[in-house]
C-alpha positions as MATLAB code, in Angstrom:
seq = 'MKISEIMNRNVLTINQDQPVSQAVHLMEKYKVGGLVVLGADGNLVGIVTSRDLRGVAAAQPISEIMSRNLTVIDPATSLWEAMDIMNEAGVERLPV';
ca = [
      25.610    6.089  -22.475;
      22.988    7.425  -20.287;
      21.089    5.503  -17.213;
      17.689    5.646  -19.063;
      19.532    3.024  -21.744;
      20.298    0.238  -19.172;
      18.122    0.777  -16.050;
      15.841   -2.069  -15.054;
      12.051   -0.780  -15.436;
      10.282   -3.571  -13.999;
      11.510   -3.135  -10.149;
      10.026   -5.377   -7.348;
       8.608   -3.340   -4.692;
       7.488   -4.005   -1.179;
       5.387   -2.066    1.200;
       7.089   -0.660    4.118;
       4.643   -2.153    6.682;
       5.247   -5.659    5.408;
       7.402   -8.075    7.344;
      10.629   -9.033    6.514;
       9.598  -12.504    5.726;
       7.791  -11.365    2.724;
      10.863   -9.231    1.618;
      12.861  -12.570    1.940;
      10.399  -14.404   -0.145;
      10.373  -12.120   -2.862;
      14.091  -11.624   -3.183;
      14.735  -15.696   -3.078;
      11.659  -16.205   -5.764;
      13.122  -13.607   -7.966;
      16.565  -13.962   -7.252;
      17.427  -10.374   -6.601;
      19.358   -8.508   -3.790;
      16.927   -5.419   -3.137;
      13.734   -4.208   -3.098;
      12.272   -0.553   -3.592;
      10.027    0.207   -0.672;
       6.698    1.962   -1.014;
       4.807    3.908    1.213;
       1.060    4.080    1.856;
       0.793    6.492   -0.741;
       2.754    4.164   -3.308;
       5.548    6.654   -3.336;
       9.208    5.419   -2.902;
      10.277    5.888    0.984;
      13.317    3.459    0.993;
      15.322    0.332   -0.225;
      15.589   -2.803    1.430;
      18.696   -5.069    0.234;
      19.668   -8.808    1.307;
      22.320   -7.280    3.658;
      19.649   -5.239    5.606;
      17.876   -8.760    6.209;
      20.775  -10.509    7.797;
      19.885  -11.413   11.537;
      16.660   -9.555   11.502;
      13.310  -10.975   12.899;
      10.964  -12.574   10.215;
       8.145  -10.704   11.788;
       9.890   -7.225   12.057;
       8.333   -4.358    9.686;
      10.538   -3.465    6.733;
      10.146    0.287    7.569;
      12.331   -0.359   10.840;
      15.229   -1.729    8.778;
      15.133   -0.151    5.368;
      17.533    2.519    4.153;
      15.747    5.897    4.006;
      18.668    8.222    3.002;
      18.550    7.318   -0.613;
      21.042    8.660   -3.348;
      18.838    9.000   -6.528;
      19.537   10.061   -9.855;
      17.907   11.438  -12.946;
      17.429    8.936  -16.296;
      19.675   11.301  -18.101;
      22.682   10.620  -15.776;
      25.694    9.347  -17.768;
      26.967    5.982  -16.676;
      30.179    6.960  -15.812;
      28.542    9.850  -13.609;
      26.195    7.280  -11.691;
      29.392    5.152  -11.204;
      31.109    8.023   -9.453;
      28.123    8.702   -7.410;
      27.670    5.120   -6.453;
      31.440    4.921   -5.624;
      31.193    8.464   -3.327;
      27.700    7.305   -1.589;
      29.163    3.743   -0.995;
      26.076    2.318   -2.395;
      25.449   -0.431   -4.851;
      21.971    0.563   -6.163;
      20.589    3.823   -7.319;
      16.959    4.482   -7.740;
      16.166    6.382  -10.822;
];
């Protein structure tokens, strides 16, 4: 089975300049644990998870707390290979 067969195509995004409070609002509203972070040009620049938001000031910009060094995979990657990549990288989410 390939990642393209099970991946979520309707991901929630947030702009890197938005405050932590907006990320908290979106995660609570949609009951998700992470958001894809976009730069001013609309490209992927990071990811922010509920774990990243713990103990952070509500007004702090997402750009200051997001993860930037992402492990990204191709949609043709097998599910088993993706699981191995996640385990090796110590991550719970993989942008595709």
